[in-house]
Short mmCIF file of C-alpha atoms and ligand atoms in Angstrom, two decimals:
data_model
loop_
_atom_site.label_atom_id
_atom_site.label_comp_id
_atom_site.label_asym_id
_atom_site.label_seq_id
_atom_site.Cartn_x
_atom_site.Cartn_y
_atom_site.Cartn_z
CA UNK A 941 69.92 -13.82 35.29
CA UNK A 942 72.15 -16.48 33.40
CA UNK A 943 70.62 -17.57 30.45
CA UNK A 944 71.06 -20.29 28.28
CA UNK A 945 69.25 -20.37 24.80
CA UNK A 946 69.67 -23.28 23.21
CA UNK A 947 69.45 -23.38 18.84
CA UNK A 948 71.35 -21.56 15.54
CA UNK A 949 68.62 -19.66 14.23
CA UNK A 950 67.64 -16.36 13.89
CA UNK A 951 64.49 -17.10 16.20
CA UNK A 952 66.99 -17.54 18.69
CA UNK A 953 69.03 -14.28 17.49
CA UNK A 954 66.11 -12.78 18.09
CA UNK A 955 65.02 -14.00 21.25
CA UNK A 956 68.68 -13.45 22.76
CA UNK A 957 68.38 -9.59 21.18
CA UNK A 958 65.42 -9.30 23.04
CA UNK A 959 66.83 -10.74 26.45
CA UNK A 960 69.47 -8.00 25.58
CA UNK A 961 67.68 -5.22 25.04
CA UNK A 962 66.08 -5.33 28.37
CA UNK A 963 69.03 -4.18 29.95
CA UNK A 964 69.06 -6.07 32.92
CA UNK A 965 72.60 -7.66 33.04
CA UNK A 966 71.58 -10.48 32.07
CA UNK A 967 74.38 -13.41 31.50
CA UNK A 968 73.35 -14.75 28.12
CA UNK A 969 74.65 -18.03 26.79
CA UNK A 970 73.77 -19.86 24.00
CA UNK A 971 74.58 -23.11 21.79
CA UNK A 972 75.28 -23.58 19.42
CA UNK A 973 74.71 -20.26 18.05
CA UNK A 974 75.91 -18.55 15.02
CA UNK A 975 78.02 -15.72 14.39
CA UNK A 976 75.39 -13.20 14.81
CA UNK A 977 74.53 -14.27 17.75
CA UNK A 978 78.12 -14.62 18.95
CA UNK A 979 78.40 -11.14 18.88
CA UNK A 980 75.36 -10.56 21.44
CA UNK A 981 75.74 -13.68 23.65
CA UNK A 982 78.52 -15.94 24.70
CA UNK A 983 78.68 -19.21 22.30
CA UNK A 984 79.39 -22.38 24.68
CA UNK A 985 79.70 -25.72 23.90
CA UNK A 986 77.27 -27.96 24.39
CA UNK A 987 75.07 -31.01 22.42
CA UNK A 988 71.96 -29.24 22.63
CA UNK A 989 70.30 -32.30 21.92
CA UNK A 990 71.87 -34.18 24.89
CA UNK A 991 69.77 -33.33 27.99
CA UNK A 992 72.17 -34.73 30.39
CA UNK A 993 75.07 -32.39 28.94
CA UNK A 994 72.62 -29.69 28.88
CA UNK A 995 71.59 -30.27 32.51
CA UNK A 996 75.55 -30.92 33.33
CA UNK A 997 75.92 -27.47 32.14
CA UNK A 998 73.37 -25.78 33.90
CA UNK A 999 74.20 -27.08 36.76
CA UNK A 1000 77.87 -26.31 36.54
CA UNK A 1001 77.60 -22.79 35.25
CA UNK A 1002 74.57 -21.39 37.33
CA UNK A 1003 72.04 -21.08 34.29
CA UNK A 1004 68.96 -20.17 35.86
CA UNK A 1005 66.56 -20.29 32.47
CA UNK A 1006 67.24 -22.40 29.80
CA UNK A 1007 65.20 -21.47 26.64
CA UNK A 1008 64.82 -24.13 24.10
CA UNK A 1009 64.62 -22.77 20.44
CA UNK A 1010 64.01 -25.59 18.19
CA UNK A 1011 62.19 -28.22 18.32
CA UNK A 1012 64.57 -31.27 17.78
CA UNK A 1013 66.03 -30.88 21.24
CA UNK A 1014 62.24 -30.86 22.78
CA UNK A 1015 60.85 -34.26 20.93
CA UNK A 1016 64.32 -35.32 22.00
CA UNK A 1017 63.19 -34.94 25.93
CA UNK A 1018 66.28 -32.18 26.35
CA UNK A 1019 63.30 -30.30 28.65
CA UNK A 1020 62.15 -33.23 30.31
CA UNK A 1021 66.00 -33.85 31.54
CA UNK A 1022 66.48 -30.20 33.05
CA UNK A 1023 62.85 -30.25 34.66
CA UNK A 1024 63.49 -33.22 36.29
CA UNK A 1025 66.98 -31.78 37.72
CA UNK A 1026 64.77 -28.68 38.45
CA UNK A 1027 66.21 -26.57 36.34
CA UNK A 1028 63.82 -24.21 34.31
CA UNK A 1029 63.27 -24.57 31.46
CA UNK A 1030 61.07 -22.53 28.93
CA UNK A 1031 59.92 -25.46 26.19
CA UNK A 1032 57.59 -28.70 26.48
CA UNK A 1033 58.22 -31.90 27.40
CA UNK A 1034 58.69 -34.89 24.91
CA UNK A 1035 55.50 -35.84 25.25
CA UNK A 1036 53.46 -32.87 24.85
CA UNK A 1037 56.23 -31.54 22.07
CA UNK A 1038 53.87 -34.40 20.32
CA UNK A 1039 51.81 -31.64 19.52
CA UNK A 1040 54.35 -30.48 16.80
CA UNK A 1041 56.06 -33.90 16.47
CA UNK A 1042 52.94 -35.66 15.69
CA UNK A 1043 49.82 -34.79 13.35
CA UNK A 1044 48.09 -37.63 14.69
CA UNK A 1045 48.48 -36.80 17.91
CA UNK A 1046 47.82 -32.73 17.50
CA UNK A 1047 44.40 -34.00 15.83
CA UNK A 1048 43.69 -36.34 18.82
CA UNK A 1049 44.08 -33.67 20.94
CA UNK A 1050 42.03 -30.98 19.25
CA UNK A 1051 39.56 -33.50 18.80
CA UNK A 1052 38.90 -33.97 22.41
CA UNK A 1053 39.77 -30.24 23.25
CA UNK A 1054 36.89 -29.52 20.51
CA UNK A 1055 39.37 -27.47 19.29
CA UNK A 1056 37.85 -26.18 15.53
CA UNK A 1057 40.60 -28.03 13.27
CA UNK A 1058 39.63 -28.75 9.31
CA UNK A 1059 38.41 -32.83 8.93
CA UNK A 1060 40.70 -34.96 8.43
CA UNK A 1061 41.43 -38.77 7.47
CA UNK A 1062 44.16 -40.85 8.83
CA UNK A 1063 45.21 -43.17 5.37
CA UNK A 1064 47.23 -46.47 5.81
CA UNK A 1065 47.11 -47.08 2.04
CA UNK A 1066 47.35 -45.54 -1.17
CA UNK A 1067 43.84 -47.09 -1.54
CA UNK A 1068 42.46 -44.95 1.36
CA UNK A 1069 44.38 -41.66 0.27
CA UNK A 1070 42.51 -41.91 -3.24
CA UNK A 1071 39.24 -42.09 -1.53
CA UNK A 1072 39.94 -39.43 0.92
CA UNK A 1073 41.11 -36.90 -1.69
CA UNK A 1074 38.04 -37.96 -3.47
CA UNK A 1075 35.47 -37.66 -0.40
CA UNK A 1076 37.18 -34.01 0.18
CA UNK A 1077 37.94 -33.21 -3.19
CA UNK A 1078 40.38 -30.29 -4.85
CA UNK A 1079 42.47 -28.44 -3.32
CA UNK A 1080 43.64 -31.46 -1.78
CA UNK A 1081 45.81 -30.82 1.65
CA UNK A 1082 48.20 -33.87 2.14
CA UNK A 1083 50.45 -34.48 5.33
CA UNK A 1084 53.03 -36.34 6.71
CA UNK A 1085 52.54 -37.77 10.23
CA UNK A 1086 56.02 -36.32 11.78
CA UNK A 1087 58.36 -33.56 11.61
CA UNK A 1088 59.90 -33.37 8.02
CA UNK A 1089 61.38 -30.24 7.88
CA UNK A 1090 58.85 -28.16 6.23
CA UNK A 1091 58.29 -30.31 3.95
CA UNK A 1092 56.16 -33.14 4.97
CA UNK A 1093 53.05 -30.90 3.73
CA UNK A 1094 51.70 -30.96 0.12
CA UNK A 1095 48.63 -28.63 -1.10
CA UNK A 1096 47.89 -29.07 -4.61
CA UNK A 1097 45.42 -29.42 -7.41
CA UNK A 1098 46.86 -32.00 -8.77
CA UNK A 1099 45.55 -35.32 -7.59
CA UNK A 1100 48.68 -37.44 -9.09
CA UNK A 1101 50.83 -35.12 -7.26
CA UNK A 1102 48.87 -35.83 -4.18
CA UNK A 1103 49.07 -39.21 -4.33
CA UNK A 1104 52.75 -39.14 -5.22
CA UNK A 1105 53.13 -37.10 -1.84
CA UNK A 1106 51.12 -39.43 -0.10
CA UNK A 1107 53.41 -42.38 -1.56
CA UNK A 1108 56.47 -41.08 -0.28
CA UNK A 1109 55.73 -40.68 3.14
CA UNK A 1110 53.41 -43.73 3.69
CA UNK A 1111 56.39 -46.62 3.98
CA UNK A 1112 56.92 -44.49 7.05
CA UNK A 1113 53.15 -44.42 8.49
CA UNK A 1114 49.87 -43.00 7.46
CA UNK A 1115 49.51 -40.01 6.06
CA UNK A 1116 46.75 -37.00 7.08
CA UNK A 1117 44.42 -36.19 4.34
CA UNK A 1118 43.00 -32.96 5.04
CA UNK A 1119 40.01 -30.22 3.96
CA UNK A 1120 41.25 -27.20 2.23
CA UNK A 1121 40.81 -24.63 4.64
CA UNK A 1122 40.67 -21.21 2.62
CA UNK A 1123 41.76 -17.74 4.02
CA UNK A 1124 44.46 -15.96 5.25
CA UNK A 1125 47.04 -17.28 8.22
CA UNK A 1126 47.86 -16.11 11.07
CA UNK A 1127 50.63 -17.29 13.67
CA UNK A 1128 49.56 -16.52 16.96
CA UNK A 1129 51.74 -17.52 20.31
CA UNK A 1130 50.93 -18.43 23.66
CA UNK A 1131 52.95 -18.49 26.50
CA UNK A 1132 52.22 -21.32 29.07
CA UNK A 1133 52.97 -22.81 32.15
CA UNK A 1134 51.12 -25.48 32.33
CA UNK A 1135 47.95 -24.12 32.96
CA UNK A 1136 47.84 -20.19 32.54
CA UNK A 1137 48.21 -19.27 28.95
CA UNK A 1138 49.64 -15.56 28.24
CA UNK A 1139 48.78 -14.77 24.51
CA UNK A 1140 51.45 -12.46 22.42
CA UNK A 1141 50.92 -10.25 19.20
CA UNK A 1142 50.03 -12.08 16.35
CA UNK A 1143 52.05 -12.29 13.25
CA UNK A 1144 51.96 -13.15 9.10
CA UNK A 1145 54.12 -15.67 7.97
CA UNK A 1146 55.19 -15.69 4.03
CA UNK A 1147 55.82 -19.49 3.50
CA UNK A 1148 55.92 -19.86 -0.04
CA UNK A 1149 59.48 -19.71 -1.85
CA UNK A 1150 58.44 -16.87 -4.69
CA UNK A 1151 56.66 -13.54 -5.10
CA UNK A 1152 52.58 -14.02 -4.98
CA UNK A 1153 52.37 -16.81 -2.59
CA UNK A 1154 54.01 -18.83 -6.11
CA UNK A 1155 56.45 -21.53 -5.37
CA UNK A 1156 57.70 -24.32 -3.07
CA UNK A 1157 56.93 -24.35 0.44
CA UNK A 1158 59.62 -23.21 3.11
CA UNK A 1159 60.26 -22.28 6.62
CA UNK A 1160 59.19 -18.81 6.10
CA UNK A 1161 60.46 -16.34 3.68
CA UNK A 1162 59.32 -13.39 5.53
CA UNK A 1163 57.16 -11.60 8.48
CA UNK A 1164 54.76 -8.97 9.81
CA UNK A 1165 53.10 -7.58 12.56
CA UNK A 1166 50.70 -6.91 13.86
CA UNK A 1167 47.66 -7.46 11.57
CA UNK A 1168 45.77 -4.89 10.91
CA UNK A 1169 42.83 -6.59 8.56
CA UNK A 1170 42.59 -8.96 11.48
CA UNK A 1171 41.89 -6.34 14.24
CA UNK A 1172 39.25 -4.53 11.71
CA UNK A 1173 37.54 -8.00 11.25
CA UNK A 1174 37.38 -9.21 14.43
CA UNK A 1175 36.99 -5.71 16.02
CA UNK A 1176 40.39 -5.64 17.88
CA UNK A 1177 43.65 -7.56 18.82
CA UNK A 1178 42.55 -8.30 21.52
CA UNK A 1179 38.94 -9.47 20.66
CA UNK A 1180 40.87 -11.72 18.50
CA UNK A 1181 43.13 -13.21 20.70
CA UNK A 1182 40.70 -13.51 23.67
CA UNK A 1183 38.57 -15.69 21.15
CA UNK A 1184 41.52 -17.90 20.17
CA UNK A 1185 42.88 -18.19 24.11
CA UNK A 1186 39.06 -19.49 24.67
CA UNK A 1187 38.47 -21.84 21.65
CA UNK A 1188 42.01 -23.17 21.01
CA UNK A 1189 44.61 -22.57 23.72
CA UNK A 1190 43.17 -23.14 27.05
CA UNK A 1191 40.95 -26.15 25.98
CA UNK A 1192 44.66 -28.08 24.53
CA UNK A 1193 46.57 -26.79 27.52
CA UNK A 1194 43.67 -28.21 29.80
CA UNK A 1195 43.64 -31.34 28.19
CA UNK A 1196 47.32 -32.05 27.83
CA UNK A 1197 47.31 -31.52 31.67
CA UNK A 1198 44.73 -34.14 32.22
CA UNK A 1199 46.64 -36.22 30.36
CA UNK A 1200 49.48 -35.51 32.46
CA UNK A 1201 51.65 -34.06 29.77
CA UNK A 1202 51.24 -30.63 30.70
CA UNK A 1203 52.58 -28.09 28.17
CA UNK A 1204 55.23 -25.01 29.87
CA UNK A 1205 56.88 -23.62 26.60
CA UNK A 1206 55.28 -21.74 23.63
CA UNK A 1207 52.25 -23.49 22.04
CA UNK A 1208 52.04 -21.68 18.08
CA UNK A 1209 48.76 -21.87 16.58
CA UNK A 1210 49.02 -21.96 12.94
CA UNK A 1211 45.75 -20.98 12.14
CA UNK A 1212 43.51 -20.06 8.99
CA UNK A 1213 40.83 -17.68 9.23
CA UNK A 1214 37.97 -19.40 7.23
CA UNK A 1215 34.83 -17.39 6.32
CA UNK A 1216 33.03 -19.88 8.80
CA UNK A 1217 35.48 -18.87 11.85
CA UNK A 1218 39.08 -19.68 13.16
CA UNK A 1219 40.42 -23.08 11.99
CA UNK A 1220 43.80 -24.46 13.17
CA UNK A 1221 46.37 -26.28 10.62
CA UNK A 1222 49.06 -27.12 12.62
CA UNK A 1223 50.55 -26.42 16.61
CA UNK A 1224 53.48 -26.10 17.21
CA UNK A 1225 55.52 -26.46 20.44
CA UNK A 1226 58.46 -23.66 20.01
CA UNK A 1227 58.67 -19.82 18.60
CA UNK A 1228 57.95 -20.10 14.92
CA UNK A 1229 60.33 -18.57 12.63
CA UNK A 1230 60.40 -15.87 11.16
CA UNK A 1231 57.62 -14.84 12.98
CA UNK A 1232 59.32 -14.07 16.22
CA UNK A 1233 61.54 -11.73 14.43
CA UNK A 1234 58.29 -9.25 14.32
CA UNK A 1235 56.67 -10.09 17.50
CA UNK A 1236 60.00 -9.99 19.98
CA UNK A 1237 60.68 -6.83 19.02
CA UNK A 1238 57.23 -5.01 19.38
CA UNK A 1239 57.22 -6.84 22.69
CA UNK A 1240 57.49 -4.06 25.80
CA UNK A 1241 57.52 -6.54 28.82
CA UNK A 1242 60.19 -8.06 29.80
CA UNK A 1243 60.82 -11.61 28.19
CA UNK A 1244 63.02 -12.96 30.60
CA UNK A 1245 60.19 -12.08 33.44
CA UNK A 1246 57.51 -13.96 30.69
CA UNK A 1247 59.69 -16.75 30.07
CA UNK A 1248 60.86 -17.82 33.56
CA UNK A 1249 57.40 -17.21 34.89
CA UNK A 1250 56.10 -19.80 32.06
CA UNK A 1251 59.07 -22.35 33.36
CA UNK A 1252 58.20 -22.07 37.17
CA UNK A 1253 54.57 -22.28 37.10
CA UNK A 1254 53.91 -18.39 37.90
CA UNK A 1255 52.33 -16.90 34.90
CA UNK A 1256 49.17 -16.55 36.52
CA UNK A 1257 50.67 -13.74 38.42
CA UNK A 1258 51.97 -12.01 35.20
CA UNK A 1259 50.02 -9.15 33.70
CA UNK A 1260 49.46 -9.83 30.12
CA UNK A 1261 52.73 -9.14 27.41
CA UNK A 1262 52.10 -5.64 26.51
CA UNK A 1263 53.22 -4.56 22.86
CA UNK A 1264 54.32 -1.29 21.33
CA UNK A 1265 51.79 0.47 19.02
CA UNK A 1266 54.77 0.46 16.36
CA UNK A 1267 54.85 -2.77 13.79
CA UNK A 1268 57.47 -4.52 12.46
CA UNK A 1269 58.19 -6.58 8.80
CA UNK A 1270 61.00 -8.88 8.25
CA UNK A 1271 62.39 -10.10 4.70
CA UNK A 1272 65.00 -13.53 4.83
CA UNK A 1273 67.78 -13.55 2.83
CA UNK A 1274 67.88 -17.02 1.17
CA UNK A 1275 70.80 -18.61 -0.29
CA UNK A 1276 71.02 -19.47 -3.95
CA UNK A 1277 68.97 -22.95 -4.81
CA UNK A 1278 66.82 -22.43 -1.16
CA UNK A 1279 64.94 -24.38 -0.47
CA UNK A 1280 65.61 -27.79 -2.82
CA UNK A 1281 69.07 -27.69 -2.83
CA UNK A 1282 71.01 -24.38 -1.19
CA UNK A 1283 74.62 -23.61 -2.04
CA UNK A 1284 76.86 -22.60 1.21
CA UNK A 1285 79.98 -21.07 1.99
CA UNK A 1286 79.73 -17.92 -0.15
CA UNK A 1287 80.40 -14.93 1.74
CA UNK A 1288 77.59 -12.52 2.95
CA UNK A 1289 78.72 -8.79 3.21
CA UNK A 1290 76.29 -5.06 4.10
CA UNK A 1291 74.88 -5.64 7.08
CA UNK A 1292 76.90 -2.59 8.74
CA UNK A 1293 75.15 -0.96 5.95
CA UNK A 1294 71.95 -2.31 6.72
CA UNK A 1295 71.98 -1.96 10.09
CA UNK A 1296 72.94 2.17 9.90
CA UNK A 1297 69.59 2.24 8.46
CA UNK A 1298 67.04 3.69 10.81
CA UNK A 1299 64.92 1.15 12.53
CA UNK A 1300 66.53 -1.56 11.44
CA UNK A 1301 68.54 -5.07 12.53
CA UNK A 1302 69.46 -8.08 10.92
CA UNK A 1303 68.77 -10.84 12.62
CA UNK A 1304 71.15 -14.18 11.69
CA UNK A 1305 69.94 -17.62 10.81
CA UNK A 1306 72.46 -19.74 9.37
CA UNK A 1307 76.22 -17.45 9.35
CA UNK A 1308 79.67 -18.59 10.36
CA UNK A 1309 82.52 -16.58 10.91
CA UNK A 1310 84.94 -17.09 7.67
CA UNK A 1311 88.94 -17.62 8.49
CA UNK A 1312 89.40 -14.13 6.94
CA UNK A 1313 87.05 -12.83 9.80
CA UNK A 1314 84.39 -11.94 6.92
CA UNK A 1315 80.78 -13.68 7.28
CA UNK A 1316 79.72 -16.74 5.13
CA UNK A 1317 76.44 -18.38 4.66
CA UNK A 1318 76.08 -21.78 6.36
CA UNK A 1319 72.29 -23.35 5.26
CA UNK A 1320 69.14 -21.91 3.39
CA UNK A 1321 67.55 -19.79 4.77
CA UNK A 1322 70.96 -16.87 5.76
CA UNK A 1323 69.77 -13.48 7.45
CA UNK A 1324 66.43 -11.67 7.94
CA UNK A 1325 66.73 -7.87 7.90
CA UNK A 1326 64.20 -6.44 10.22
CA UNK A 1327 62.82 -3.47 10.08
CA UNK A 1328 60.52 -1.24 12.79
CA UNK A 1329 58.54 2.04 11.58
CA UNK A 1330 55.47 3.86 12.99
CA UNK A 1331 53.52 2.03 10.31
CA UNK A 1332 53.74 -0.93 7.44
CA UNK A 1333 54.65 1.59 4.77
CA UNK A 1334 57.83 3.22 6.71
CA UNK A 1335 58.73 -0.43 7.73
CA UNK A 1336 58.63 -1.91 4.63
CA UNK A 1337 60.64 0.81 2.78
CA UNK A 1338 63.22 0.53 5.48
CA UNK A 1339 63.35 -3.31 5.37
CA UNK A 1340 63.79 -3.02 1.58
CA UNK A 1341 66.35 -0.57 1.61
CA UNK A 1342 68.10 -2.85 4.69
CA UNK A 1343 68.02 -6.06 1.88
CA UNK A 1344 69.89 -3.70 -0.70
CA UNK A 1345 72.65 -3.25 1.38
CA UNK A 1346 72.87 -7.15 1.93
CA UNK A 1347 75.52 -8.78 -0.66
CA UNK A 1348 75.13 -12.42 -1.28
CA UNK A 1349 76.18 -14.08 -4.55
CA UNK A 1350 73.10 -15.67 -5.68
CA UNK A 1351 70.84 -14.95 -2.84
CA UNK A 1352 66.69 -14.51 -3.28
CA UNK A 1353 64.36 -13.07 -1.17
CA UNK A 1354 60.42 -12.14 -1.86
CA UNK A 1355 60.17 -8.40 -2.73
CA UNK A 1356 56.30 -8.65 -1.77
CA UNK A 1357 56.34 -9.31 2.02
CA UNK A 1358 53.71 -6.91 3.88
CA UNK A 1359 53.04 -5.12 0.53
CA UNK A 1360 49.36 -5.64 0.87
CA UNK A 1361 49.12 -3.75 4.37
CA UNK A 1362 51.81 -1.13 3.30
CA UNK A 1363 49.40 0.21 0.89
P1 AMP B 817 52.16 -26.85 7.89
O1 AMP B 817 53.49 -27.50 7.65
O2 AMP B 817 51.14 -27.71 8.56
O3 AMP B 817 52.31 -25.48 8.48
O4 AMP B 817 51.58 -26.54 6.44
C1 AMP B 817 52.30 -25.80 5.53
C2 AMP B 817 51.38 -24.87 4.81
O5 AMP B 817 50.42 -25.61 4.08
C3 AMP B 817 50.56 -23.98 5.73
O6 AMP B 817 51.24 -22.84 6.10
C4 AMP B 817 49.39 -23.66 4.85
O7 AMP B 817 49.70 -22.62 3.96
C5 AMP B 817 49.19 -24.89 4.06
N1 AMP B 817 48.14 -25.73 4.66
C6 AMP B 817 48.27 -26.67 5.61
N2 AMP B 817 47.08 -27.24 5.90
C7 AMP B 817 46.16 -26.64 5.11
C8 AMP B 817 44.75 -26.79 4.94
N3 AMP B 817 44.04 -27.70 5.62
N4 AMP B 817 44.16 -25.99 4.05
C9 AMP B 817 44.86 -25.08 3.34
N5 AMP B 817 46.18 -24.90 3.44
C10 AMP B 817 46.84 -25.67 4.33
N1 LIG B 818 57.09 -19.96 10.43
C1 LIG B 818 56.68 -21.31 10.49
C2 LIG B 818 57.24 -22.07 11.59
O1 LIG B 818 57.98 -21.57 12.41
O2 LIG B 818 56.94 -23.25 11.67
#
């Protein structure tokens, strides 16, 4: 198959390394890219968030899949463009992309899904965010209405801090006020068409900046699956996931199809598991990253198959993904000042190193290819090494040992991802 991927991250490293290591043949394209993923797929040049270039493209070149990565191109309509051409294309449509675009909308949605989300208050003023934090009390959970980057999401005891949250996003609409929903998270990915839902491995997100959950927020410092603690509590994977395909995916997929927005792409549930059941914080409408840097990897069938079955309305004929029994952690490698302020353009060396380590890859999220031919870091968040062993312990040491090798003036990275299951 020729296959486009469209994004720069290493979500879309990975997915492309994945398409790759099937071994069909495959014809992989992608844009914009980076230089890791230059070296495993062809880099061609196209707006990704232009649907009628992207559809030009396609057209012109023979691309039978299109895979969107990110999500700007999908609240930008890039999908509804190719669709309409009928081209497929693995990622939602504007309108249902709302689901990540919109925290209004996701809430409308779950609402009348009776999807189990924690309450909520839509606030207009500064007025009605005081009395919301008040009616909910500490920790208070404040949110942004749109996409901000990661960083439309405050949760804080501090009720100034709050409100000063709440301030700066308000001029642009309300704000969500939200219950504190305590427990741990879990990222957990479902394939759909439309109408069938095909559920993958979940995963662990680290999104906290610093060691101990301590820190800023960010768009993930680090990975692992599967989860062990959550097969032993809910007596299996796949007890777990059946539950969450009943109470969360199917009734949103159902209802965005009555609505006539039906959802073919990747629907994320961010969700916290509460001592009073599964509780969802946030959808969202692509891969999430890093997490797919864990999951891809331990995935055994085919993605290409999973993916164009999702984009042509077939996935009802798909047995489900199966995984290998093996796990997998990733660690990012984070550029100096990540993630207020991160300094770019220093140059990134070891991953030759890292990668002669058994088991492991590095996967690249923001590299460009210097003039000298070296590497240099282009944005925050740079690499993720990822690592594979037989079980979190071998993994993590190997994923460690990967993150020595990796030489970046100034760089962080958390030295505490999957410790707690490595034990
Ligand atoms: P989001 O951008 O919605 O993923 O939120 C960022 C992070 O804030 C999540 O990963 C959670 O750690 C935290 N968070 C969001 N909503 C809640 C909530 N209702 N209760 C507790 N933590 C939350
Ligand atoms: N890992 C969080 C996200 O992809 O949104």
């Amino acid at each position: 198959m020729k296959i486009l991927v469209l994004g720069s991250g290493a979500r879309e490293h990975a997915i492309i390394l994945a398409l790759k290591s099937e071994d069909a043949g495959h014809e992989l394209l992608a844009a914009p890219g980076n230089a890791g993923i230059a070296r495993d797929a062809e880099i061609v040049d196209v707006d990704m968030l232009d649907g009628a270039a992207v559809t030009e493209f396609a057209n012109e070149h023979g691309v039978n899949l299109v895979i969107v990565g990110p999500e700007a191109p999908l609240v930008a309509g890039v999908a509804d463009v190719l669709r309409e051409h009928g081209i497929p294309v693995f990622g939602p449509g504007k309108a249902a992309a709302a689901l990540e675009g919109s925290k209004a909308f996701a809430k409308r949605i779950m609402e009348e899904a009776g999807v189990p989300t924690g309450r909520a208050t839509h606030a207009r003023s500064l007025d009605e965010v005081a009395a919301a934090l008040d009616a909910f009390g500490a920790p208070h959970v404040v949110k942004a209405d749109g996409l901000a980057a990661g960083k439309g999401v405050i949760v804080t005891s501090d009720r100034q801090a709050a409100l000063d949250h709440a301030a700066e996003y308000l001029p642009t609409g309300p704000v969500l006020v939200e219950e504190f929903l305590s427990g741990p998270e879990v990222s957990l990915f479902f394939l759909s068409d439309g109408d069938t839902v095909r559920a993958l491995s979940p995963a662990q997100d680290f999104k906290r900046a610093l060691d101990g959950d301590e820190g800023p927020n960010t768009g993930g410092m680090g990975a692992y699956s599967p989860l062990p603690w959550l097969a032993e509590r809910f007596g299996g994977e796949d007890a777990f996931v059946q539950h969450v395909t009943d109470e969360v995916a199917l009734p949103v997929i159902r209802r965005l199809d009555e609505e006539g927005t039906p959802f073919i792409g990747l629907l994320y549930a961010g969700l916290i598991v509460t001592e009073a059941g599964v509780r969802v914080i946030e959808f969202n409408a692509r891969f999430g990253d890093p997490e797919t840097q864990v999951v891809l990897p331990r995935l055994v069938t085919p993605l290409s198959r999973l993916l164009l079955a999702a984009a042509t309305g077939t996935l009802e004929d798909e047995p489900a993904p199966a995984f290998s029994d093996d796990v997998a952690v990733t660690v990012v490698v984070a550029s100096e000042g990540y993630p207020e302020s991160p300094v770019t353009g220093r140059p990134i060396t070891g991953i030759v190193e890292a990668e002669a380590i058994a088991g492991v890859h590095v996967a690249h999220a923001a590299t460009a290819q210097a003039d000298d031919g070296g590497l240099i870091a282009t944005g925050g968040r740079v690499l993720n090494v990822v690592a594979r062993g037989a079980d979190f312990r071998e993994a993590r040491e190997r994923a460690y040992r990967g993150i020595a090798e990796i030489r970046l003036e100034g760089s962080h990275h958390r030295t505490d991802i999957a410790a707690r299951v490595a034990q």
